[in-house]
Amino acid sequence: MSSDGAPRLPARDRPWVMRTYAGHTTAKASNELYRRNLAKGQTGLSVAFDLPTQTGYDPDHELSRGEVGKVGVSISHRGDMAALMADIPLGEMNTSMTINATAAWLLALYIVTAESQGVNQDQLQGTTQNDIIKEFLARGTYAFPPGPSMRLTADTIAYTVEHVPKWNPINICSYHLQEAGATPVQEIAYSMSNAIAVLDAVRDRLASLPDGGGESAMGQVFGRVSFFVNAGLRFIEEHAKLRAMGILWEELGRERYGVTDERLLRFRYGVQVNSLGLTEVQPENNVQRIVLEALAVTLGRNARARAIQLPAWNEALGLPRPWDQQWSLRIQQVLAYETDVLDYPDIFEGSKVMDGLVAQLLDGARAEMAVVSEHGGAVAAVPYMKSGLVESNRERLRRIESGTQIVVGQNHFAETEASPLTADADGGILVVDPELEAQQIEAVQAWRADRDEAAVKQALGQLARVAADENSQENLMVPTIAAARAGATTGEWAATLRDVFGSYRGPTGVSDAAATGPAAAGPTANGEVIPGDGASADALAAELEQLREQVASLTERLGRRPKMLVGKPGLDGHSNGAEQIAVAARDCGLDVVYEGIRLTPSQIAATALQEGVHVIGLSILSGSHRELIPLVMDALRDVGVSAPVVVGGIIPERDVELLKRAGVAAVYTPKDFDITRVMREVVGLVADTIGDGPVANGNGHAHPSAVTTSPLSA
Amino acid sequence: MSVTTSPSSGRSRPTRATDGAEVGRRLREGDVSAAPATLNILESRATGDRDRAVALLHEVSPQALGHEPRGHIIGVTGPPGAGKSTLLAALVRQLRDNGYGVDLAGNASQPTRSQAVIAVDPSSRRSGGALLGDRVRIQLEQPDPNVFIRSSAAGDRHGGLARGTRTAAEALAAAFEVVILETVGVGQGETEVADVADTVVVVVQPGGGDVLQFLKSGIMEIPDILVVTKADIGPLATRTARELRAALRVLGAGHDSHDAPPSVVAVSSLQPPAGVDDLVAALGARWQALNADGGRALKARRLQTRRAGALTDFTVEHGEHGLRALGGRREVERFLAAQAPELGVAELVAKLDARMPGERSDNVLQ
Ligand code: B12
Ligand SMILES: Nc1nc2c(ncn2[C@@H]2O[C@H](COP(=O)(O)OP(=O)(O)OP(=O)(O)O)[C@@H](O)[C@H]2O)c(=O)[nH]1
Ligand SMILES: [Mg+2]
């Protein structure tokens, strides 16, 4: 072999920062987990907070029920943060926090905790996600209306650039957009438009200061903005996407913000790879998917990730256990330390295919950015972008349902041996102790009882005053840090701001989704259609037509069109499933009421009653179904609604019985990807309630057979 | 007696035809919790429900009540996306917390105790079904048993009122202090709302040139109140409001001769809302005017809407052919005008039905 062929780097590149998105239950338990992970060679922390912390509620708030310490760690005050970071040297650690609406608050707690470790804020390194626009679009943990939210964002950025210079105050996220269905073009265009909105807001903020924020402030700000992206299975195109983003970013810096320093113009990103495509069926296949997706963000040196975190093989089953996360960390380590990806300069330079792909994506993204700009920029265009995501996701799901997009193990090659991976008693997932909520409630109440109440009142009063003055010169971070120091809680901080800013409900994006005609026999997304067990687009269209007729005859018999309520109880922000079910229900002829995320059981019950619905579908993915579904059933009974209830989402097999005992008629999970069949069963339930036997549909069974025992989770 | 779907839920439960009367009686007594059942009955086309509907409406007709239904029926209409639903959210809150601002005697008014909102969604019915999205915008943070919100899909006629919506608004006015109907439309839609509402509010967004043109050209009837939304976006909103005011000065007063000239109000419904108190004041003034003088204006207006409603209902049911069978539209109008003023729409329709050659007359309530 000749050795002068491929150029090598003089020295191997240093690997990216390796993280595991982790955190659950209490600060103390999460701290132990972090220290174990660090001992295993993980090089940074990525903190997952529970939903109450992310949305600004204390554990004892009504909306926190069932959610405390579930999907992340519960942090209410500086005491919790100190416990979370105990024995972790904050001067050296690089900590990424997935926190948005309450980012300013959690950053304040972190700063105060560092202080108590003797570390000054200017030493701190890490990231607060702090990207609120994508919360409105895809992730759902917003707390305040758009205007004040952008002000908070701008203030945290302005503050950190000055006082916490090594901090990444914001991570513009395209990750969640792809998880909500975005195409590569949408992912690029919407995230770049989002970045523009944020940077413009900071620019205005700086301009309002007496010194304009100082000489090169905007350059510094630009240089501190990093991205959090996604990488799907079509990893070559995904790599092109990242190159395209790098080009756009540099262009934006130079042209819109006048940045000239090369270092500040670099497109820096961290990544979590695609999880939306990870399946419940044959979950072991997810490992291959994760590895291939990781290639998209590591192969080409010119667009390589700075930090990576990978989902686990059991993503679609429930929360990963430490062992599952270890497996994903090991994937990164094998890639970085055993392969030669870090040995070469950029391997795609000069590739016609790559350049062509990049050019195509750039064209598409620029056109879409222009549309967003016509809508008045990213904040004003939230409803437009949201509808775009719902529509793309709908198309994706229809391709999968019709079999034109192959998903191995799901719509093709579905035969399987029993899996040993899910055979354990825990069903292969982490289960959080339900007792924990009560303990956290006690703990936060004890904390409140034990602090200098007057100091807290005074600090929150000051926060309210600054917040109430829209044109305040004072940065909101200042009273926020003071409140953290005084011992205020997450719920109190957020409630103070809610009082001033008002509350907000994001758009649902479903109303504008185009009605489905006959299924489009569009281009196959991943290669040719190969013979298999997937239904064809035509067969699906015929099936839908038949269902519509069934609904029409049911309409005759009911006297009015069957009406369905799609409800999302609790703090869960996973809206994809609810949106798609709502649109599918509309498409098969039902009248559908969908009010978006984050509803209390009593809100859902009131709507069901007032709207006179014939069937209620609840969607819940956050893992709090055991607590929340029975509460919704009680609330419905209380108001006298007896329409049948179905539940969908991430529901482990062993919880199905509990839900049925609470009165739920049927349970659906990600394996039920054939939505037309699901809808047929839901319509069948309505037909059953009028008791004249099944509607004329030639589909004999009266009861849904959605819950079959999977050999995988048996 | 038949066994059919209970009006109050989707579950099968034997019910009697008298359920309709019972629901009507509850409304008459001011029981707002009868609202869901009212809509379930009035929206339904099933035979049993048609009978119930007649029985229900009979209980809340002016004849049965002994007076006009007490609620203020407000029709809110305007082009798609103008900001109607968002405005309603702010309006409902404001009324709930403070009422109209001042009462007839000029004192601070009582909060409005009960409100019903019927949001008619324009969604295309291409697949038959509809996604009813308005509720999302209107909803209160906490459910309030005295605020009833119902979404319904538009009828088959484009932008038209869904079946039963108009009758429902009338029926609910027996129990609720305020009944609001949200529909989409400009140039067409507001006429249908005008057939039921005591007060027509047309909502325009800044730069809403269409509405100005429609008003000037007479395609659109002059509403009682014009609202320019999204005032927060600045100069364009101010200009739109100014242009509308100027146009209205030229065009003169509203379509009821005794009306005050329409008010033009600029609002921002985003938190914190601005201008909503002006809208509420305009609504209050309008309601006072209708109720002044022993409610003379209100009675006249209601009489007109009931007769127009009966004509619409009859025509929807029997078509032009039905009108011809009764001697033509003018003849029908004359017949309706000759009926007792306290008859409700259902009674009026029943009288027309009874005159149809060969028609069974079991719906007639004499
Ligand atoms: C996409 C996704 C996201 C997106 C959500 C985007 C959105 N707007 O929906 C983003 C990236 C924002 C996200 C964020 C988070 N996520 Co997430 N997410 C997922 C993921 C990968 C896919 C879910 C999905 O959308 N699938 C596609 C839709 C169409 O499928 P579906 O909802 O399952 O619906 C199908 C069926 O379930 C059923 N169905 C569902 N609902 C209904 C309703 C009715 C009436 C009917 C008939 C049927 C039905 O029919 C549908 C069609 O088949 C899952 C894992 C997985 N692969 O399933 C994790 C997952 C749900 N997420 C999880 C977590 C923890 C989070 C976070 C809370 C993390 C954190 N600590 O911050 C955040 C916060 C989100 C929040 N605000 O609540 C966990 C939940 C753990 C648990 N249940 O114990 C999961 C399981 C991943 C994991 N293993 O850890 N997530
Ligand atoms: N800036 C601003 N935006 C508003 C205001 N009111 C409504 N909007 C926005 O305008 C859009 C449409 O608002 P809706 O209230 O749904 O309008 P609508 O007239 O009910 O729409 P349809 O029922 O679909 O015809 C939404 O994105 C609102 O957020 C306002 O006062 N100011
Ligand atoms: Mg609306």
PDB file of N, CA, C and O in Angstrom, chain B residues 261-294:
ATOM      1  N   PRO B 261     -74.744  55.774  15.398  1.00  0.00           N
ATOM      2  CA  PRO B 261     -73.745  55.428  14.390  1.00  0.00           C
ATOM      3  C   PRO B 261     -72.765  54.418  14.965  1.00  0.00           C
ATOM      4  O   PRO B 261     -72.469  54.461  16.170  1.00  0.00           O
ATOM      5  N   PRO B 262     -72.296  53.488  14.154  1.00  0.00           N
ATOM      6  CA  PRO B 262     -71.442  52.418  14.663  1.00  0.00           C
ATOM      7  C   PRO B 262     -70.146  52.953  15.268  1.00  0.00           C
ATOM      8  O   PRO B 262     -69.584  53.931  14.780  1.00  0.00           O
ATOM      9  N   SER B 263     -69.695  52.323  16.337  1.00  0.00           N
ATOM     10  CA  SER B 263     -68.414  52.715  16.917  1.00  0.00           C
ATOM     11  C   SER B 263     -67.310  51.937  16.213  1.00  0.00           C
ATOM     12  O   SER B 263     -67.501  50.801  15.807  1.00  0.00           O
ATOM     13  N   VAL B 264     -66.170  52.546  16.098  1.00  0.00           N
ATOM     14  CA  VAL B 264     -64.983  51.864  15.591  1.00  0.00           C
ATOM     15  C   VAL B 264     -63.993  51.794  16.744  1.00  0.00           C
ATOM     16  O   VAL B 264     -63.638  52.814  17.324  1.00  0.00           O
ATOM     17  N   VAL B 265     -63.613  50.579  17.113  1.00  0.00           N
ATOM     18  CA  VAL B 265     -62.746  50.401  18.273  1.00  0.00           C
ATOM     19  C   VAL B 265     -61.460  49.716  17.834  1.00  0.00           C
ATOM     20  O   VAL B 265     -61.505  48.743  17.083  1.00  0.00           O
ATOM     21  N   ALA B 266     -60.334  50.207  18.313  1.00  0.00           N
ATOM     22  CA  ALA B 266     -59.068  49.530  18.018  1.00  0.00           C
ATOM     23  C   ALA B 266     -58.645  48.739  19.255  1.00  0.00           C
ATOM     24  O   ALA B 266     -58.665  49.261  20.365  1.00  0.00           O
ATOM     25  N   VAL B 267     -58.322  47.459  19.072  1.00  0.00           N
ATOM     26  CA  VAL B 267     -57.920  46.652  20.225  1.00  0.00           C
ATOM     27  C   VAL B 267     -56.640  45.880  19.939  1.00  0.00           C
ATOM     28  O   VAL B 267     -56.296  45.608  18.797  1.00  0.00           O
ATOM     29  N   SER B 268     -55.966  45.529  21.008  1.00  0.00           N
ATOM     30  CA  SER B 268     -54.917  44.509  20.926  1.00  0.00           C
ATOM     31  C   SER B 268     -55.320  43.430  21.906  1.00  0.00           C
ATOM     32  O   SER B 268     -55.537  43.694  23.083  1.00  0.00           O
ATOM     33  N   SER B 269     -55.433  42.213  21.413  1.00  0.00           N
ATOM     34  CA  SER B 269     -55.891  41.134  22.289  1.00  0.00           C
ATOM     35  C   SER B 269     -54.741  40.402  22.946  1.00  0.00           C
ATOM     36  O   SER B 269     -54.944  39.525  23.770  1.00  0.00           O
ATOM     37  N   LEU B 270     -53.523  40.712  22.512  1.00  0.00           N
ATOM     38  CA  LEU B 270     -52.377  40.035  23.122  1.00  0.00           C
ATOM     39  C   LEU B 270     -52.213  40.553  24.544  1.00  0.00           C
ATOM     40  O   LEU B 270     -52.557  41.688  24.845  1.00  0.00           O
ATOM     41  N   GLN B 271     -51.660  39.695  25.394  1.00  0.00           N
ATOM     42  CA  GLN B 271     -51.492  40.113  26.777  1.00  0.00           C
ATOM     43  C   GLN B 271     -50.375  41.158  26.865  1.00  0.00           C
ATOM     44  O   GLN B 271     -49.349  40.981  26.257  1.00  0.00           O
ATOM     45  N   PRO B 272     -50.576  42.206  27.634  1.00  0.00           N
ATOM     46  CA  PRO B 272     -51.827  42.617  28.273  1.00  0.00           C
ATOM     47  C   PRO B 272     -52.721  43.294  27.255  1.00  0.00           C
ATOM     48  O   PRO B 272     -52.241  44.144  26.500  1.00  0.00           O
ATOM     49  N   PRO B 273     -54.015  42.939  27.222  1.00  0.00           N
ATOM     50  CA  PRO B 273     -54.909  43.464  26.197  1.00  0.00           C
ATOM     51  C   PRO B 273     -55.079  44.980  26.323  1.00  0.00           C
ATOM     52  O   PRO B 273     -54.966  45.538  27.417  1.00  0.00           O
ATOM     53  N   ALA B 274     -55.360  45.631  25.206  1.00  0.00           N
ATOM     54  CA  ALA B 274     -55.613  47.076  25.220  1.00  0.00           C
ATOM     55  C   ALA B 274     -56.819  47.351  24.344  1.00  0.00           C
ATOM     56  O   ALA B 274     -56.971  46.759  23.285  1.00  0.00           O
ATOM     57  N   GLY B 275     -57.656  48.234  24.811  1.00  0.00           N
ATOM     58  CA  GLY B 275     -58.805  48.639  23.993  1.00  0.00           C
ATOM     59  C   GLY B 275     -60.026  47.759  24.179  1.00  0.00           C
ATOM     60  O   GLY B 275     -61.106  48.077  23.684  1.00  0.00           O
ATOM     61  N   VAL B 276     -59.865  46.646  24.895  1.00  0.00           N
ATOM     62  CA  VAL B 276     -61.009  45.753  25.073  1.00  0.00           C
ATOM     63  C   VAL B 276     -62.083  46.443  25.915  1.00  0.00           C
ATOM     64  O   VAL B 276     -63.282  46.241  25.706  1.00  0.00           O
ATOM     65  N   ASP B 277     -61.627  47.304  26.828  1.00  0.00           N
ATOM     66  CA  ASP B 277     -62.626  48.027  27.637  1.00  0.00           C
ATOM     67  C   ASP B 277     -63.460  48.968  26.768  1.00  0.00           C
ATOM     68  O   ASP B 277     -64.639  49.174  27.022  1.00  0.00           O
ATOM     69  N   ASP B 278     -62.850  49.507  25.702  1.00  0.00           N
ATOM     70  CA  ASP B 278     -63.631  50.348  24.788  1.00  0.00           C
ATOM     71  C   ASP B 278     -64.701  49.524  24.083  1.00  0.00           C
ATOM     72  O   ASP B 278     -65.839  49.952  23.909  1.00  0.00           O
ATOM     73  N   LEU B 279     -64.301  48.313  23.679  1.00  0.00           N
ATOM     74  CA  LEU B 279     -65.259  47.435  23.014  1.00  0.00           C
ATOM     75  C   LEU B 279     -66.411  47.098  23.961  1.00  0.00           C
ATOM     76  O   LEU B 279     -67.588  47.157  23.588  1.00  0.00           O
ATOM     77  N   VAL B 280     -66.038  46.770  25.190  1.00  0.00           N
ATOM     78  CA  VAL B 280     -67.044  46.413  26.178  1.00  0.00           C
ATOM     79  C   VAL B 280     -67.985  47.588  26.424  1.00  0.00           C
ATOM     80  O   VAL B 280     -69.208  47.431  26.513  1.00  0.00           O
ATOM     81  N   ALA B 281     -67.420  48.792  26.471  1.00  0.00           N
ATOM     82  CA  ALA B 281     -68.252  49.981  26.677  1.00  0.00           C
ATOM     83  C   ALA B 281     -69.209  50.159  25.499  1.00  0.00           C
ATOM     84  O   ALA B 281     -70.395  50.485  25.680  1.00  0.00           O
ATOM     85  N   ALA B 282     -68.705  49.924  24.296  1.00  0.00           N
ATOM     86  CA  ALA B 282     -69.560  50.069  23.115  1.00  0.00           C
ATOM     87  C   ALA B 282     -70.688  49.035  23.150  1.00  0.00           C
ATOM     88  O   ALA B 282     -71.839  49.335  22.818  1.00  0.00           O
ATOM     89  N   LEU B 283     -70.347  47.814  23.565  1.00  0.00           N
ATOM     90  CA  LEU B 283     -71.370  46.769  23.673  1.00  0.00           C
ATOM     91  C   LEU B 283     -72.407  47.150  24.730  1.00  0.00           C
ATOM     92  O   LEU B 283     -73.611  46.964  24.540  1.00  0.00           O
ATOM     93  N   GLY B 284     -71.903  47.701  25.834  1.00  0.00           N
ATOM     94  CA  GLY B 284     -72.797  48.105  26.917  1.00  0.00           C
ATOM     95  C   GLY B 284     -73.752  49.200  26.445  1.00  0.00           C
ATOM     96  O   GLY B 284     -74.960  49.144  26.707  1.00  0.00           O
ATOM     97  N   ALA B 285     -73.203  50.164  25.715  1.00  0.00           N
ATOM     98  CA  ALA B 285     -74.027  51.265  25.236  1.00  0.00           C
ATOM     99  C   ALA B 285     -75.103  50.737  24.289  1.00  0.00           C
ATOM    100  O   ALA B 285     -76.272  51.123  24.349  1.00  0.00           O
ATOM    101  N   ARG B 286     -74.692  49.844  23.432  1.00  0.00           N
ATOM    102  CA  ARG B 286     -75.624  49.263  22.468  1.00  0.00           C
ATOM    103  C   ARG B 286     -76.741  48.500  23.207  1.00  0.00           C
ATOM    104  O   ARG B 286     -77.915  48.609  22.889  1.00  0.00           O
ATOM    105  N   TRP B 287     -76.356  47.754  24.199  1.00  0.00           N
ATOM    106  CA  TRP B 287     -77.321  46.958  24.950  1.00  0.00           C
ATOM    107  C   TRP B 287     -78.288  47.864  25.702  1.00  0.00           C
ATOM    108  O   TRP B 287     -79.488  47.607  25.776  1.00  0.00           O
ATOM    109  N   GLN B 288     -77.745  48.950  26.219  1.00  0.00           N
ATOM    110  CA  GLN B 288     -78.610  49.923  26.892  1.00  0.00           C
ATOM    111  C   GLN B 288     -79.613  50.510  25.932  1.00  0.00           C
ATOM    112  O   GLN B 288     -80.807  50.632  26.240  1.00  0.00           O
ATOM    113  N   ALA B 289     -79.122  50.863  24.731  1.00  0.00           N
ATOM    114  CA  ALA B 289     -80.015  51.471  23.739  1.00  0.00           C
ATOM    115  C   ALA B 289     -81.133  50.490  23.376  1.00  0.00           C
ATOM    116  O   ALA B 289     -82.297  50.868  23.262  1.00  0.00           O
ATOM    117  N   LEU B 290     -80.775  49.224  23.217  1.00  0.00           N
ATOM    118  CA  LEU B 290     -81.785  48.236  22.853  1.00  0.00           C
ATOM    119  C   LEU B 290     -82.821  48.067  23.959  1.00  0.00           C
ATOM    120  O   LEU B 290     -83.979  47.767  23.699  1.00  0.00           O
ATOM    121  N   ASN B 291     -82.375  48.227  25.191  1.00  0.00           N
ATOM    122  CA  ASN B 291     -83.271  47.982  26.323  1.00  0.00           C
ATOM    123  C   ASN B 291     -83.987  49.226  26.821  1.00  0.00           C
ATOM    124  O   ASN B 291     -84.869  49.134  27.678  1.00  0.00           O
ATOM    125  N   ALA B 292     -83.602  50.373  26.294  1.00  0.00           N
ATOM    126  CA  ALA B 292     -84.235  51.614  26.739  1.00  0.00           C
ATOM    127  C   ALA B 292     -85.708  51.567  26.360  1.00  0.00           C
ATOM    128  O   ALA B 292     -86.113  50.779  25.499  1.00  0.00           O
ATOM    129  N   ASP B 293     -86.464  52.387  27.059  1.00  0.00           N
ATOM    130  CA  ASP B 293     -87.841  52.540  26.613  1.00  0.00           C
ATOM    131  C   ASP B 293     -88.602  51.210  26.637  1.00  0.00           C
ATOM    132  O   ASP B 293     -89.271  50.828  25.679  1.00  0.00           O
ATOM    133  N   GLY B 294     -88.389  50.469  27.726  1.00  0.00           N
ATOM    134  CA  GLY B 294     -89.092  49.192  27.864  1.00  0.00           C
ATOM    135  C   GLY B 294     -88.664  48.145  26.857  1.00  0.00           C
ATOM    136  O   GLY B 294     -89.382  47.190  26.592  1.00  0.00           O
TER     137      GLY B 294
END
